[in-house]
Coordinates of C-alpha atoms and ligand atoms in Angstrom, one line a residue:
X480 CA 19.2 -2.8 16.6
X481 CA 18.2 -2.2 20.3
X482 CA 19.2 -4.9 22.8
X483 CA 17.9 -5.6 26.3
X484 CA 19.5 -8.1 28.6
X485 CA 17.3 -11.1 28.6
X486 CA 17.3 -12.5 32.1
X487 CA 13.7 -14.0 32.2
X488 CA 12.5 -17.0 30.3
X489 CA 12.0 -16.5 26.5
X490 CA 8.6 -15.8 25.2
X491 CA 5.9 -18.3 26.0
X492 CA 4.2 -17.8 22.7
X493 CA 5.0 -16.1 19.4
X494 CA 2.3 -16.0 16.7
X495 CA 3.0 -15.1 13.1
X496 CA 0.2 -13.1 11.5
X497 CA 0.0 -13.3 7.7
X498 CA -3.2 -12.6 5.8
X499 CA -2.5 -11.4 2.2
X500 CA -6.1 -10.6 1.6
X501 CA -6.2 -7.8 4.2
X502 CA -2.5 -6.9 4.1
X503 CA -2.0 -8.1 7.7
X504 CA 1.6 -9.1 8.2
X505 CA 3.4 -9.2 11.6
X506 CA 3.7 -11.0 14.8
X507 CA 2.3 -11.2 18.3
X508 CA 4.9 -12.0 21.0
X509 CA 3.7 -13.1 24.5
X510 CA 6.6 -12.9 26.8
X511 CA 5.0 -13.6 30.2
X512 CA 1.6 -14.5 31.6
X513 CA 2.7 -15.2 35.2
X514 CA 0.8 -12.2 36.6
X515 CA -2.1 -12.2 34.2
X516 CA -2.8 -12.0 30.4
X517 CA 0.0 -10.6 28.3
X518 CA -0.8 -7.0 27.6
X519 CA 0.9 -4.5 25.4
X520 CA 0.1 -2.2 22.5
X521 CA 0.0 -2.8 18.7
X522 CA 2.8 -1.1 16.8
X523 CA 2.1 -0.4 13.1
X524 CA 5.3 0.6 11.3
X525 CA 7.1 0.3 7.9
X526 CA 9.4 -2.5 8.9
X527 CA 11.7 -3.7 6.0
X528 CA 11.0 -7.3 6.7
X529 CA 9.4 -9.8 9.1
X530 CA 12.7 -10.5 10.9
X531 CA 12.9 -6.8 12.0
X532 CA 9.3 -6.9 13.1
X533 CA 9.9 -10.1 15.1
X534 CA 13.0 -8.7 16.8
X535 CA 11.1 -5.6 17.8
X536 CA 8.1 -7.6 19.1
X537 CA 10.3 -9.8 21.2
X538 CA 12.1 -7.0 23.0
X539 CA 9.0 -4.9 23.3
X540 CA 7.0 -7.8 24.8
X541 CA 9.8 -8.4 27.3
X542 CA 9.7 -4.7 28.2
X543 CA 6.0 -4.9 28.8
X544 CA 6.5 -7.8 31.3
X545 CA 8.9 -5.6 33.3
X546 CA 6.7 -2.5 33.0
X547 CA 3.4 -4.2 34.0
X548 CA 5.1 -6.0 37.0
X549 CA 6.6 -2.8 38.4
X550 CA 3.4 -0.8 37.8
X551 CA 1.6 -3.3 40.1
X552 CA -0.7 -4.5 37.3
X553 CA -2.4 -8.0 37.1
X554 CA -0.9 -8.4 33.6
X555 CA 1.9 -10.2 31.9
X556 CA 3.9 -8.8 29.0
X557 CA 3.1 -9.0 25.2
X558 CA 3.2 -6.9 22.1
X559 CA 1.9 -7.0 18.5
X560 CA 4.1 -5.6 15.7
X561 CA 2.5 -5.2 12.3
X562 CA 4.2 -4.2 9.1
X563 CA 2.7 -1.3 7.3
X564 CA 1.9 -2.4 3.7
X565 CA 3.9 -0.6 1.1
X566 CA 1.1 0.1 -1.4
X567 CA -2.6 1.1 -0.9
X568 CA -4.5 -0.9 1.7
X569 CA -7.8 -1.0 3.5
X570 CA -6.9 0.0 7.0
X571 CA -10.2 -1.0 8.6
X572 CA -10.0 -4.4 7.0
X573 CA -6.4 -4.9 8.2
X574 CA -7.2 -4.1 11.8
X575 CA -10.3 -6.3 11.8
X576 CA -8.1 -9.2 10.6
X577 CA -5.7 -8.4 13.4
X578 CA -8.6 -8.5 15.9
X579 CA -9.5 -12.0 14.7
X580 CA -6.0 -13.1 15.4
X581 CA -6.1 -11.6 18.9
X582 CA -9.5 -13.3 19.5
X583 CA -8.0 -16.7 18.5
X584 CA -5.6 -16.4 21.4
X585 CA -8.6 -16.6 23.8
X586 CA -7.5 -13.7 26.1
X587 CA -3.9 -14.6 26.4
X588 CA -3.1 -11.3 24.7
X589 CA -4.8 -7.9 25.3
X590 CA -4.0 -5.2 22.7
X591 CA -4.3 -1.4 22.6
X592 CA -2.7 1.5 20.8
X593 CA 1.0 2.0 20.3
X594 CA 3.2 3.9 17.8
X595 CA 1.3 4.1 14.5
X596 CA -2.1 3.0 15.8
X597 CA -5.1 5.1 16.9
X598 CA -8.4 4.9 18.8
X599 CA -10.1 4.5 15.4
X600 CA -7.9 1.4 14.7
X601 CA -8.8 -0.1 18.1
X602 CA -12.5 0.4 17.3
X603 CA -12.0 -1.7 14.2
X604 CA -10.1 -4.3 16.3
X605 CA -13.0 -4.3 18.8
X606 CA -15.4 -5.5 16.0
X607 CA -13.6 -8.8 15.9
X608 CA -12.3 -9.3 19.5
X609 CA -13.1 -8.5 23.1
X610 CA -9.5 -8.5 24.1
X611 CA -8.8 -4.8 23.2
X612 CA -8.6 -1.6 25.2
X613 CA -8.0 2.0 24.2
X614 CA -11.6 2.5 23.1
X615 CA -13.7 5.6 23.7
X616 CA -14.7 5.4 27.4
X617 CA -18.2 5.8 29.0
X618 CA -18.4 8.8 31.3
X619 CA -16.3 8.3 34.5
X620 CA -14.9 5.0 33.2
X621 CA -11.3 4.3 32.3
X622 CA -10.5 4.1 28.7
X623 CA -9.7 6.0 25.5
X624 CA -6.3 7.1 24.1
X625 CA -3.7 6.1 26.8
X626 CA -1.2 8.8 25.6
X627 CA -2.4 11.6 27.9
X628 CA -1.9 9.3 30.9
X629 CA 1.6 8.3 29.7
X630 CA 2.5 12.0 29.3
X631 CA 1.2 12.8 32.8
X632 CA 3.2 9.9 34.3
X633 CA 6.4 11.0 32.5
X634 CA 5.9 14.7 33.5
X635 CA 5.4 13.9 37.2
X636 CA 8.3 11.5 37.1
X637 CA 10.5 14.2 35.5
X638 CA 9.5 16.7 38.2
X639 CA 10.3 14.1 40.9
X640 CA 13.6 13.1 39.3
X641 CA 14.6 16.8 38.8
X642 CA 14.0 17.4 42.5
X643 CA 16.0 14.3 43.4
X644 CA 18.9 14.5 41.0
X645 CA 19.1 18.3 40.2
X646 CA 17.7 19.6 43.4
X647 CA 15.4 22.0 41.6
X648 CA 11.9 22.3 40.2
X649 CA 11.2 22.4 36.5
X650 CA 10.5 26.1 36.2
X651 CA 13.3 27.8 34.3
X652 CA 14.9 24.5 33.2
X653 CA 15.3 23.6 29.5
X654 CA 14.0 20.2 28.4
X655 CA 15.0 18.7 25.0
X656 CA 12.1 16.6 23.7
X657 CA 12.9 14.1 21.0
X658 CA 9.6 13.3 19.2
X659 CA 6.5 15.5 19.5
X660 CA 3.9 12.9 18.7
X661 CA 0.9 11.9 20.9
X662 CA 2.9 11.6 24.1
X663 CA 5.7 14.1 23.3
X664 CA 3.3 16.9 22.4
X665 CA 1.3 16.4 25.6
X666 CA 4.5 16.3 27.7
X667 CA 5.5 19.6 26.1
X668 CA 2.2 21.2 27.2
X669 CA 2.7 20.1 30.8
X670 CA 6.3 21.3 30.8
X671 CA 5.3 24.7 29.4
X672 CA 2.6 25.0 32.1
X673 CA 5.3 24.3 34.7
X674 CA 7.5 27.1 33.4
X675 CA 10.1 24.9 31.6
X676 CA 11.7 26.0 28.3
X677 CA 11.5 23.6 25.4
X678 CA 13.8 22.5 22.6
X679 CA 12.1 20.0 20.3
X680 CA 12.9 17.8 17.2
X681 CA 10.6 15.8 15.0
X682 CA 11.0 14.8 11.4
X683 CA 7.3 15.5 10.9
X684 CA 7.1 19.3 10.2
X685 CA 3.4 19.6 11.1
X686 CA 4.0 18.2 14.6
X687 CA 6.9 20.3 15.5
X688 CA 5.7 23.6 13.9
X689 CA 2.5 23.5 15.9
X690 CA 4.4 23.4 19.1
X691 CA 6.7 26.1 18.1
X692 CA 3.8 28.3 17.3
X693 CA 1.7 27.5 20.4
X694 CA 4.4 27.0 23.1
X695 CA 7.3 29.0 21.7
X696 CA 9.5 25.9 21.6
X697 CA 12.9 26.1 19.9
X698 CA 13.2 23.6 17.0
X699 CA 16.4 21.8 16.2
X700 CA 17.4 19.1 13.7
X701 CA 16.6 15.5 14.6
X702 CA 20.4 14.8 14.8
X703 CA 21.0 17.5 17.3
X704 CA 18.3 17.0 19.9
X705 CA 20.2 14.5 22.1
X706 CA 23.1 16.9 22.5
X707 CA 21.0 20.1 22.7
X708 CA 21.9 22.6 25.4
X709 CA 19.3 21.5 28.1
X710 CA 19.2 20.2 31.7
X711 CA 16.9 17.4 30.8
X712 CA 16.6 15.1 27.7
X713 CA 13.2 13.5 27.1
X714 CA 13.3 10.7 24.5
X715 CA 9.7 10.4 23.2
X716 CA 10.3 8.9 19.7
X717 CA 11.4 5.4 18.9
X718 CA 13.8 3.2 20.9
X719 CA 17.6 3.3 21.1
X720 CA 17.9 7.1 21.7
X721 CA 20.6 6.4 24.4
X722 CA 23.7 5.0 22.7
X723 CA 27.4 5.5 23.1
X724 CA 27.5 8.5 20.8
X725 CA 24.4 10.3 22.1
X726 CA 25.4 9.8 25.7
X727 CA 29.0 10.9 25.1
X728 CA 27.7 14.2 23.5
X729 CA 24.8 14.7 25.9
X730 CA 24.8 18.0 27.9
X731 CA 21.7 17.1 29.9
X732 CA 22.1 15.9 33.5
X733 CA 18.8 13.9 33.6
X734 CA 17.1 11.6 31.1
X735 CA 13.4 11.1 31.5
X736 CA 11.1 10.3 28.6
X737 CA 8.3 8.2 27.2
X738 CA 10.0 6.1 24.6
X739 CA 10.2 2.4 25.1
X740 CA 13.7 0.7 25.1
X741 CA 15.7 3.9 25.3
X742 CA 19.0 2.1 26.1
X743 CA 20.6 0.9 22.8
X744 CA 22.6 -1.6 24.8
X745 CA 22.8 -2.5 28.5
X746 CA 26.3 -0.9 29.1
X747 CA 24.9 2.5 28.1
X748 CA 23.1 2.5 31.5
X749 CA 26.6 2.4 33.2
X750 CA 27.9 5.0 30.8
X751 CA 25.1 7.4 31.9
X752 CA 26.0 6.7 35.6
X753 CA 29.7 7.3 34.9
X754 CA 29.0 10.6 33.2
X755 CA 26.8 11.7 36.2
X756 CA 23.6 11.7 34.1
X757 CA 20.6 10.5 36.2
X758 CA 18.3 8.1 34.3
X759 CA 14.7 7.6 35.1
X760 CA 14.1 4.1 33.6
X761 CA 11.8 4.2 30.6
X762 CA 9.3 1.5 31.5
X763 CA 8.8 2.9 35.0
X764 CA 8.1 6.4 33.9
X765 CA 5.9 5.6 30.9
X766 CA 3.6 3.1 32.6
X767 CA 0.6 5.6 32.6
X768 CA -0.7 4.3 29.3
X769 CA -0.8 0.6 30.3
X770 CA -2.3 1.6 33.6
X771 CA -5.2 3.2 31.7
X772 CA -5.4 0.2 29.3
X773 CA -5.4 -2.2 32.2
X774 CA -8.2 -0.3 34.1
X775 CA -10.3 -0.2 31.0
X776 CA -9.9 -3.9 30.3
X777 CA -10.8 -4.7 33.9
X778 CA -13.8 -2.3 33.9
X779 CA -12.4 0.1 36.4
X780 CA -13.0 3.9 36.8
X781 CA -10.9 6.9 35.7
X782 CA -10.3 7.6 39.4
X783 CA -8.5 4.2 39.7
X784 CA -6.2 5.3 36.8
X785 CA -5.5 8.6 38.4
X786 CA -4.6 7.0 41.7
X787 CA -2.2 4.5 40.1
X788 CA -0.5 7.0 37.8
X789 CA 0.1 9.2 40.9
X790 CA 2.2 6.3 42.3
X791 CA 4.7 6.4 39.4
X792 CA 6.7 9.5 40.5
X793 CA 7.2 8.3 44.1
X794 CA 8.4 5.0 42.6
X795 CA 10.9 6.8 40.5
X796 CA 12.3 8.7 43.4
X797 CA 12.6 5.5 45.5
X798 CA 14.4 3.9 42.5
X799 CA 16.8 6.7 42.1
X800 CA 17.5 6.8 45.8
X801 CA 18.2 3.1 46.0
X802 CA 20.4 3.2 42.8
X803 CA 22.4 6.1 44.4
X804 CA 22.8 4.3 47.7
X805 CA 23.9 1.1 45.9
X806 CA 26.1 2.9 43.3
X807 CA 24.2 1.1 40.5
X808 CA 22.3 2.3 37.4
X809 CA 18.6 2.9 38.1
X810 CA 17.9 0.7 35.0
X811 CA 19.5 -2.3 36.6
X812 CA 17.8 -1.7 40.0
X813 CA 14.4 -1.5 38.2
X814 CA 15.1 -4.7 36.3
X815 CA 16.0 -6.5 39.5
X816 CA 12.8 -5.3 41.2
X817 CA 10.6 -6.3 38.2
X818 CA 12.2 -9.7 38.0
X819 CA 11.6 -10.3 41.7
X820 CA 7.9 -9.5 41.2
X821 CA 7.5 -11.8 38.2
X822 CA 9.5 -14.6 39.8
X823 CA 7.5 -14.3 43.0
X824 CA 4.3 -14.3 41.0
X825 CA 2.9 -11.6 43.3
X826 CA 1.9 -8.0 42.4
X827 CA 3.6 -5.0 44.0
X828 CA 1.3 -2.7 45.8
X829 CA -0.2 -0.2 43.3
Ligands
NAD421 P1 3.8 8.8 18.0 O1 3.9 7.9 16.8 O2 2.5 9.6 18.2 O3 5.0 9.9 18.1 C1 6.3 9.5 17.8 C2 6.9 10.8 17.2 O4 8.3 10.6 17.1 C3 6.4 11.1 15.8 O5 5.9 12.5 15.7 C4 7.6 10.9 14.9 O6 7.6 11.8 13.8 C5 8.7 11.2 15.8 N1 10.0 10.7 15.5 C6 10.3 9.6 14.8 N2 11.7 9.4 14.7 C7 12.2 10.5 15.3 C8 13.5 11.0 15.5 N3 14.6 10.3 15.1 N4 13.7 12.1 16.2 C9 12.7 12.9 16.7 N5 11.4 12.5 16.5 C10 11.2 11.3 15.8 O7 4.1 7.8 19.3 P2 3.7 8.1 20.8 O8 2.4 7.4 21.1 O9 3.8 9.5 21.1 O10 4.8 7.3 21.5 C11 6.2 7.8 21.6 C12 7.1 6.8 22.3 O11 6.5 6.5 23.6 C13 7.2 5.4 21.7 O12 8.4 4.9 21.9 C14 6.1 4.6 22.4 O13 6.4 3.2 22.3 C15 6.3 5.1 23.8 N6 5.1 4.9 24.6 C16 3.9 5.4 24.2 C17 2.8 5.2 25.1 C18 1.5 5.8 24.7 O14 0.6 5.8 25.6 N7 1.3 6.3 23.5 C19 2.9 4.5 26.3 C20 4.2 4.0 26.6 C21 5.3 4.2 25.8

């Protein structure tokens, strides 16, 4: 179980979704609507029970509040977590039922892709609600799969963090990438273009073997990636990659990756600092996707997304700098900054 310190008010709304006819089973958690509608993707995963799905939705929704606030977006934080049915099911029907539930919230929640969901799923959702993004865009307009924007933001953040913390560019460094799905694979392509060496792990053979063939990445077992011989560790799978054991065994000197909720518990942030491992906070570096989602929902252009994603890396440098000056973990500094934005009810400049 992954824990975040809860310092803001608890969720303003939590909706149970249960529709046996379509197989829809899950929860929508809306954590904060101070800055705008609660926005966050829809996760579709084989949770053993509703309690596990609820726990994940609550912490993910809270994370979205922090992420959206620090990214300067006019959005609160929310998340949908759906349990993948065990047997056969009609995927299109399930996502249309989910869309109806989103529509009933009247715009308090805006959904999009997350782990386990695709553009095609969001197209089904869009048949029953307006409050969805991540749809195929019109030319020049924002929209579509947010993953490439997430990968771009993570890559630029990693480059900035490497300059700040390791005093070097990425060329010639080795990056250990945990999870080569939508974001992880794209990140690997950026890194290969920048001259970095890659070590990767993914339980899905098709995903990792493709990158080994195309980019010459070294493949290691899933259990070995966090302690791989590399200067940088990039968690791009599920949450909780940074725990006492993985941090103790880590050889990397910088952590920067796309996964949400990387810290398995709050004290791991201090452990990283004490071991001299720089940490680029997850929700700061992975904001590219929600920036794209936000622009699409608000009817903005791709150039607006580009401009906002370009702000992520300088923000990361400023955060690392402030954390170093204050002798604190960058994770705590980011939380303080996000809470100040939400408490003040005013957006940061984006
Ligand atoms: P994805 O489902 O496409 O990819 C996740 C990959 O991780 C899969 O290939 C899976 O096989 C692999 N994986 C699972 N367990 C693993 C393990 N123990 N070790 C190594 N690999 C493992 O998801 P994604 O869209 O690429 O998202 C990756 C992470 O980034 C998630 O935590 C997600 O919440 C976060 N994120 C994604 C976006 C986005 O735009 N897609 C935005 C912000 C944050």
